[in-house]
Tab-separated table of C-alpha atoms in Angstrom:
chain	number	residue	atom	x	y	z
A	240	MET	CA	84.019	115.075	45.454
A	241	THR	CA	80.418	114.147	44.665
A	242	THR	CA	79.930	111.254	47.094
A	243	TYR	CA	80.587	110.637	50.776
A	244	LYS	CA	80.489	107.737	53.240
A	245	ALA	CA	77.812	107.109	55.825
A	246	ILE	CA	77.028	104.233	58.183
A	247	ASN	CA	73.449	103.008	58.493
A	248	LEU	CA	71.931	100.951	61.287
A	249	VAL	CA	70.480	97.901	59.511
A	250	LYS	CA	69.508	95.564	62.391
A	251	ARG	CA	68.930	95.668	66.128
A	252	PRO	CA	71.894	94.422	68.206
A	253	ASN	CA	71.641	91.380	70.450
A	254	PRO	CA	72.690	91.582	74.130
A	255	GLY	CA	76.450	91.717	74.533
A	256	PRO	CA	79.071	93.371	72.320
A	257	VAL	CA	77.697	95.020	69.182
A	258	SER	CA	78.568	92.986	66.069
A	259	ALA	CA	79.688	94.634	62.829
A	260	ASP	CA	76.725	93.243	60.864
A	261	VAL	CA	74.438	95.627	62.768
A	262	PHE	CA	75.791	98.379	60.506
A	263	GLU	CA	76.274	98.935	56.780
A	264	VAL	CA	78.762	101.352	55.223
A	265	VAL	CA	77.188	103.126	52.244
A	266	GLU	CA	78.219	105.676	49.603
A	267	LYS	CA	75.811	108.579	49.187
A	268	GLU	CA	75.533	111.423	46.713
A	269	LEU	CA	76.269	114.880	48.061
A	270	PRO	CA	72.859	116.510	48.532
A	271	THR	CA	71.591	119.722	46.972
A	272	VAL	CA	71.264	122.523	49.520
A	273	ASN	CA	67.840	124.168	49.361
A	274	ASP	CA	66.530	127.330	51.006
A	275	GLY	CA	66.656	127.071	54.805
A	276	GLN	CA	69.323	124.355	54.741
A	277	LEU	CA	73.052	124.073	55.335
A	278	LEU	CA	75.618	121.411	54.470
A	279	ILE	CA	78.206	120.532	57.125
A	280	LYS	CA	81.491	118.688	56.601
A	281	GLN	CA	81.933	116.802	59.839
A	282	THR	CA	85.453	116.711	61.272
A	283	HIS	CA	84.934	114.786	64.513
A	284	MET	CA	82.005	112.758	65.777
A	285	SER	CA	81.224	111.602	69.280
A	286	LEU	CA	80.672	108.046	70.505
A	287	ASP	CA	78.472	107.870	73.605
A	288	PRO	CA	77.059	105.118	75.854
A	289	ALA	CA	73.547	106.386	75.061
A	290	MET	CA	73.949	104.852	71.595
A	291	PHE	CA	73.228	101.403	73.019
A	292	GLY	CA	69.756	102.609	73.937
A	293	TRP	CA	69.275	104.435	70.642
A	294	MET	CA	69.900	101.188	68.713
A	295	SER	CA	67.386	99.169	70.732
A	296	PRO	CA	63.780	98.691	69.588
A	297	ASP	CA	62.470	100.394	72.749
A	298	THR	CA	59.814	102.880	71.671
A	299	GLU	CA	59.053	104.008	75.241
A	300	SER	CA	62.456	105.546	75.918
A	301	TYR	CA	63.225	109.257	76.178
A	302	ILE	CA	64.043	109.432	72.458
A	303	PRO	CA	62.761	107.307	69.551
A	304	PRO	CA	65.106	104.521	68.429
A	305	VAL	CA	67.197	105.024	65.319
A	306	GLU	CA	65.136	103.734	62.414
A	307	LEU	CA	66.599	100.784	60.559
A	308	ASN	CA	68.336	101.576	57.245
A	309	THR	CA	68.988	105.164	58.319
A	310	VAL	CA	72.200	106.884	59.403
A	311	MET	CA	73.294	106.006	62.945
A	312	ARG	CA	72.630	108.869	65.369
A	313	SER	CA	75.508	110.838	66.923
A	314	SER	CA	76.658	114.331	67.739
A	315	GLY	CA	79.625	115.956	66.064
A	316	VAL	CA	81.515	119.081	65.167
A	317	GLY	CA	82.274	120.405	61.697
A	318	LYS	CA	82.312	123.336	59.287
A	319	VAL	CA	79.549	124.714	57.117
A	320	VAL	CA	80.597	124.220	53.483
A	321	GLU	CA	77.407	125.631	51.912
A	322	SER	CA	74.486	127.516	53.392
A	323	LYS	CA	71.105	128.821	52.340
A	324	HIS	CA	70.085	129.265	55.968
A	325	PRO	CA	69.818	132.826	57.338
A	326	ASP	CA	71.538	131.962	60.631
A	327	PHE	CA	74.593	130.183	59.232
A	328	ALA	CA	77.316	131.144	56.776
A	329	LYS	CA	79.911	129.185	54.881
A	330	GLY	CA	82.904	128.635	57.141
A	331	ASP	CA	80.949	128.671	60.401
A	332	ARG	CA	82.136	126.083	62.921
A	333	VAL	CA	79.161	124.226	64.345
A	334	MET	CA	78.225	121.341	66.631
A	335	GLY	CA	75.074	119.273	66.958
A	336	MET	CA	73.450	115.989	65.970
A	337	MET	CA	75.006	114.988	62.639
A	338	GLY	CA	75.125	111.181	62.570
A	339	TRP	CA	77.723	108.661	61.430
A	340	GLN	CA	78.534	110.354	58.135
A	341	GLU	CA	81.147	112.577	56.557
A	342	TYR	CA	78.644	115.265	55.499
A	343	ALA	CA	75.347	116.272	57.104
A	344	LEU	CA	72.480	118.237	55.534
A	345	SER	CA	70.557	120.187	58.171
A	346	ASP	CA	67.701	122.640	58.542
A	347	GLY	CA	69.592	124.181	61.463
A	348	GLN	CA	67.514	122.569	64.205
A	349	GLY	CA	69.800	121.411	67.008
A	350	ILE	CA	72.870	122.949	65.360
A	351	ASN	CA	74.806	125.528	67.395
A	352	LYS	CA	77.738	127.729	66.408
A	353	VAL	CA	81.023	127.080	68.201
A	354	GLN	CA	82.226	130.430	69.476
A	355	ALA	CA	85.216	129.363	71.577
A	356	ASP	CA	88.600	129.148	69.854
A	357	VAL	CA	89.418	125.656	71.147
A	358	PRO	CA	90.296	122.346	69.407
A	359	ASP	CA	87.529	120.167	67.983
A	360	GLU	CA	88.399	117.492	70.550
A	361	MET	CA	87.740	119.950	73.347
A	362	VAL	CA	84.453	121.030	71.807
A	363	LEU	CA	83.120	117.459	71.895
A	364	SER	CA	84.820	116.504	75.162
A	365	VAL	CA	83.708	119.535	77.170
A	366	PHE	CA	81.275	121.913	75.465
A	367	ALA	CA	79.082	119.304	73.734
A	368	LEU	CA	77.064	116.507	75.367
A	369	PRO	CA	79.543	115.582	78.163
A	370	GLY	CA	79.797	119.078	79.607
A	371	LEU	CA	76.142	119.898	79.028
A	372	THR	CA	75.071	116.625	80.676
A	373	ALA	CA	77.391	117.158	83.635
A	374	THR	CA	76.201	120.744	84.122
A	375	GLN	CA	72.510	119.910	83.907
A	376	GLY	CA	72.765	116.834	86.104
A	377	LEU	CA	74.987	118.229	88.816
A	378	PHE	CA	73.621	121.737	89.219
A	379	ASN	CA	69.990	121.573	88.124
A	380	VAL	CA	69.199	118.052	89.362
A	381	GLY	CA	71.753	117.400	92.106
A	382	LYS	CA	71.757	120.907	93.619
A	383	PRO	CA	75.187	120.580	95.301
A	384	LYS	CA	76.242	122.585	98.342
A	385	SER	CA	79.762	123.428	99.442
A	386	GLY	CA	81.014	121.028	102.111
A	387	GLU	CA	78.882	118.102	100.938
A	388	THR	CA	80.233	114.715	99.830
A	389	LEU	CA	79.665	113.520	96.253
A	390	VAL	CA	80.233	110.014	94.908
A	391	VAL	CA	80.306	109.760	91.102
A	392	THR	CA	80.533	106.508	89.141
A	393	GLY	CA	82.221	106.328	85.757
A	394	ALA	CA	84.406	109.034	87.252
A	395	ALA	CA	87.103	108.878	84.565
A	396	GLY	CA	84.522	109.000	81.785
A	397	SER	CA	83.559	112.037	79.768
A	398	VAL	CA	80.608	113.027	81.968
A	399	GLY	CA	81.798	111.754	85.343
A	400	SER	CA	85.157	113.489	85.144
A	401	ILE	CA	83.496	116.856	84.506
A	402	VAL	CA	80.905	116.307	87.243
A	403	GLY	CA	83.689	115.686	89.740
A	404	GLN	CA	85.721	118.718	88.696
A	405	LEU	CA	82.714	121.038	88.800
A	406	ALA	CA	81.867	119.756	92.265
A	407	LYS	CA	85.448	120.206	93.479
A	408	ALA	CA	85.449	123.773	92.146
A	409	ASP	CA	82.332	124.439	94.234
A	410	GLY	CA	83.821	123.102	97.457
A	411	LEU	CA	82.503	119.531	97.656
A	412	ARG	CA	84.398	116.429	98.742
A	413	VAL	CA	84.479	114.199	95.657
A	414	ILE	CA	84.977	110.438	95.518
A	415	GLY	CA	85.202	108.771	92.100
A	416	VAL	CA	84.400	105.159	91.209
A	417	VAL	CA	86.539	103.763	88.374
A	418	GLY	CA	87.607	100.434	86.868
A	419	SER	CA	91.415	100.639	86.808
A	420	ASN	CA	94.345	101.934	88.820
A	421	GLU	CA	95.415	104.092	85.867
A	422	LYS	CA	92.039	105.855	85.888
A	423	ALA	CA	92.217	106.210	89.674
A	424	ASP	CA	95.616	107.890	89.397
A	425	TRP	CA	94.344	110.251	86.698
A	426	ILE	CA	91.308	111.528	88.565
A	427	THR	CA	93.187	112.016	91.834
A	428	ASN	CA	96.560	113.301	90.624
A	429	GLU	CA	95.391	115.265	87.564
A	430	LEU	CA	91.780	116.201	88.305
A	431	GLY	CA	92.026	116.650	92.058
A	432	PHE	CA	89.421	114.149	93.290
A	433	ASP	CA	89.659	113.458	97.036
A	434	GLY	CA	89.613	109.683	96.693
A	435	THR	CA	88.848	106.777	94.386
A	436	ILE	CA	87.291	103.329	94.499
A	437	ASN	CA	88.272	100.633	91.993
A	438	TYR	CA	85.043	98.673	91.659
A	439	LYS	CA	86.910	95.692	90.189
A	440	THR	CA	89.415	95.180	93.014
A	441	ASP	CA	88.416	97.117	96.145
A	442	ASP	CA	86.204	96.069	99.036
A	443	LEU	CA	83.419	98.482	98.103
A	444	ASP	CA	81.816	98.868	101.530
A	445	ALA	CA	85.140	99.221	103.335
A	446	LYS	CA	86.364	101.881	100.879
A	447	LEU	CA	83.131	103.843	101.181
A	448	LYS	CA	83.430	103.812	104.985
A	449	GLU	CA	87.027	105.014	104.701
A	450	LEU	CA	86.470	107.710	102.075
A	451	THR	CA	83.046	109.031	103.117
A	452	PRO	CA	83.270	109.187	106.925
A	453	ASP	CA	80.527	111.829	107.033
A	454	GLY	CA	78.233	109.888	104.703
A	455	ILE	CA	77.180	110.697	101.140
A	456	ASP	CA	74.989	113.675	100.297
A	457	LEU	CA	74.998	113.405	96.512
A	458	TYR	CA	75.386	110.350	94.266
A	459	PHE	CA	75.835	110.837	90.519
A	460	GLU	CA	75.151	107.510	88.826
A	461	ASN	CA	76.635	106.803	85.392
A	462	THR	CA	77.217	103.055	85.445
A	463	GLY	CA	75.068	100.993	87.774
A	464	GLY	CA	76.557	97.748	89.081
A	465	PRO	CA	77.149	96.512	92.658
A	466	ILE	CA	78.439	99.876	93.903
A	467	GLN	CA	74.808	101.081	93.907
A	468	HIS	CA	73.832	98.782	96.761
A	469	HIS	CA	76.719	99.967	98.943
A	470	VAL	CA	76.288	103.679	98.226
A	471	MET	CA	72.621	103.469	99.194
A	472	GLN	CA	73.587	102.299	102.681
A	473	HIS	CA	75.916	105.274	103.163
A	474	MET	CA	73.564	108.021	101.952
A	475	ASN	CA	72.758	110.801	104.393
A	476	ALA	CA	69.244	111.877	105.249
A	477	HIS	CA	67.736	114.013	102.466
A	478	GLY	CA	70.497	112.954	100.082
A	479	ARG	CA	70.028	113.247	96.314
A	480	ILE	CA	70.709	110.610	93.669
A	481	VAL	CA	71.122	111.752	90.050
A	482	VAL	CA	70.636	108.888	87.596
A	483	CYS	CA	72.377	109.699	84.316
A	484	GLY	CA	73.501	106.334	82.922
A	485	MET	CA	73.513	102.588	83.522
A	486	ILE	CA	76.262	101.247	81.264
A	487	ALA	CA	76.634	98.048	83.327
A	488	ASP	CA	73.201	96.940	82.114
A	489	TYR	CA	73.170	98.226	78.529
A	490	ASP	CA	74.486	94.950	77.081
A	491	LYS	CA	72.395	92.687	79.343
A	492	ALA	CA	69.219	90.872	78.333
A	493	GLU	CA	67.883	91.523	81.862
A	494	PRO	CA	69.023	94.413	84.074
A	495	ALA	CA	70.541	93.569	87.455
A	496	PRO	CA	68.285	93.893	90.522
A	497	GLY	CA	68.523	97.323	92.113
A	498	PRO	CA	68.990	98.262	95.780
A	499	SER	CA	66.244	97.976	98.374
A	500	TRP	CA	63.845	100.908	98.576
A	501	ILE	CA	63.863	100.866	102.390
A	502	PRO	CA	66.745	103.390	102.628
A	503	ILE	CA	64.786	105.713	100.350
A	504	ILE	CA	62.106	105.900	103.011
A	505	LYS	CA	64.367	105.905	106.073
A	506	LYS	CA	66.655	108.595	104.674
A	507	ARG	CA	64.042	110.542	102.677
A	508	LEU	CA	66.149	110.346	99.553
A	509	THR	CA	65.385	112.110	96.286
A	510	ILE	CA	66.147	110.059	93.159
A	511	GLN	CA	65.791	111.626	89.732
A	512	GLY	CA	66.663	110.380	86.282
A	513	PHE	CA	67.325	112.823	83.478
A	514	THR	CA	68.291	112.878	79.804
A	515	MET	CA	69.630	115.734	77.738
A	516	PRO	CA	67.028	115.766	74.925
A	517	ASP	CA	64.612	117.243	77.493
A	518	HIS	CA	67.009	120.155	77.915
A	519	PHE	CA	68.333	120.929	74.439
A	520	HIS	CA	66.425	124.208	74.522
A	521	GLU	CA	68.514	125.163	77.575
A	522	VAL	CA	71.892	124.697	75.854
A	523	PRO	CA	72.742	128.447	75.821
A	524	SER	CA	72.168	128.803	79.570
A	525	LEU	CA	74.052	125.576	80.322
A	526	LEU	CA	77.032	126.780	78.291
A	527	GLU	CA	76.850	130.113	80.121
A	528	LYS	CA	77.102	128.202	83.420
A	529	LEU	CA	79.880	125.848	82.275
A	530	THR	CA	82.149	128.190	80.323
A	531	PRO	CA	83.582	130.188	83.273
A	532	TYR	CA	84.778	126.960	84.911
A	533	VAL	CA	86.500	125.922	81.676
A	534	MET	CA	88.033	129.312	80.943
A	535	GLY	CA	89.187	129.517	84.567
A	536	GLY	CA	91.246	126.355	84.101
A	537	LYS	CA	89.099	124.290	86.453
A	538	ILE	CA	88.127	121.640	83.888
A	539	LYS	CA	90.655	119.233	82.383
A	540	TYR	CA	89.803	116.514	79.898
A	541	ARG	CA	91.358	113.801	77.807
A	542	SER	CA	90.075	112.338	74.578
A	543	HIS	CA	90.463	108.885	73.070
A	544	THR	CA	90.429	109.490	69.326
A	545	LEU	CA	89.820	106.798	66.713
A	546	GLU	CA	90.712	107.386	63.065
A	547	GLY	CA	88.222	107.124	60.216
A	548	LEU	CA	84.448	106.780	60.029
A	549	GLU	CA	84.408	102.986	60.088
A	550	SER	CA	86.387	102.848	63.345
A	551	ALA	CA	83.120	103.781	65.091
A	552	ILE	CA	81.765	100.262	64.541
A	553	GLU	CA	84.316	98.508	66.748
A	554	GLY	CA	84.952	101.571	68.874
A	555	LEU	CA	81.483	101.437	70.383
A	556	ASN	CA	82.380	98.258	72.278
A	557	LEU	CA	85.143	100.059	74.186
A	558	PHE	CA	82.380	101.315	76.488
A	559	LEU	CA	81.572	97.729	77.489
A	560	THR	CA	85.174	96.812	78.279
A	561	GLY	CA	86.121	100.146	79.841
A	562	ASP	CA	89.199	100.332	77.620
A	563	ASN	CA	88.517	103.879	76.444
A	564	LYS	CA	90.574	106.525	78.221
A	565	GLY	CA	88.656	109.769	78.123
A	566	LYS	CA	86.020	111.061	75.705
A	567	LEU	CA	85.625	108.613	72.825
A	568	LEU	CA	85.794	110.397	69.459
A	569	VAL	CA	86.142	109.544	65.793
A	570	LYS	CA	88.256	111.797	63.604
A	571	LEU	CA	86.986	111.945	60.020
């Protein structure tokens, strides 16, 4: 094989579902590997809600937008097929930012070897961005304490489900906010959450009163939406709010109004946003923190795998409908 497929971003998406004409499928020549480089054959790539921000023209975000007519940004897992890099050898299994393409040429920056003997789906569902994000956000930003109450939105998603399980393992009461009864059953019966709220059908304030009788100490925000306003009223004094994602607003021309700031003052709340690119240099220590939970059987996951590179184009919109069940992946 001398060519491979890649998908370029060729225009900025409009608000709403992402249309197929935003992307272009192209054939590229396999590159020559020079000194200090390695060529990776990607086996699975990750789809993530952050991609909606990466495609926007916003130059003031935490990471520059994907340039038009270049390969769409994504993380993935694969095998080194050729290497002239001192730190990598042919056959090494690696993960990192590889993009929407079957092969990736890299200088090694941001590429990490996969040491654990686990399936590719587990690598991307647990040890890659979802697990790293959950570990950084919960422990280093949220600073949980045993006996506290945590509410996490997007609780059946790739990040939220790990946040909840890590918190349960450390002795917290965990309430998950989801969008379907099937997801509610999964996080309670399989993952061990203490309770769930279906934001589409439940009386949000009544459920919060029922499930968090001692108030909320820690709120891990992945989605935004009306639940924010209700959670704010139930926060305890000196509570912490970790802002990781806002998927409810990613396809909107104008974001929804947020909660009043009065409770922030009255309850002396700490609110902190974070993004993983600030912490890529901490990946080894984050994996060191996460791995014992995984190896101890305290972290379960499920993946929603699409087949073929081009399935990523339509697959991205599953985030907007909530129809994905587990970590959204593309198998190449």
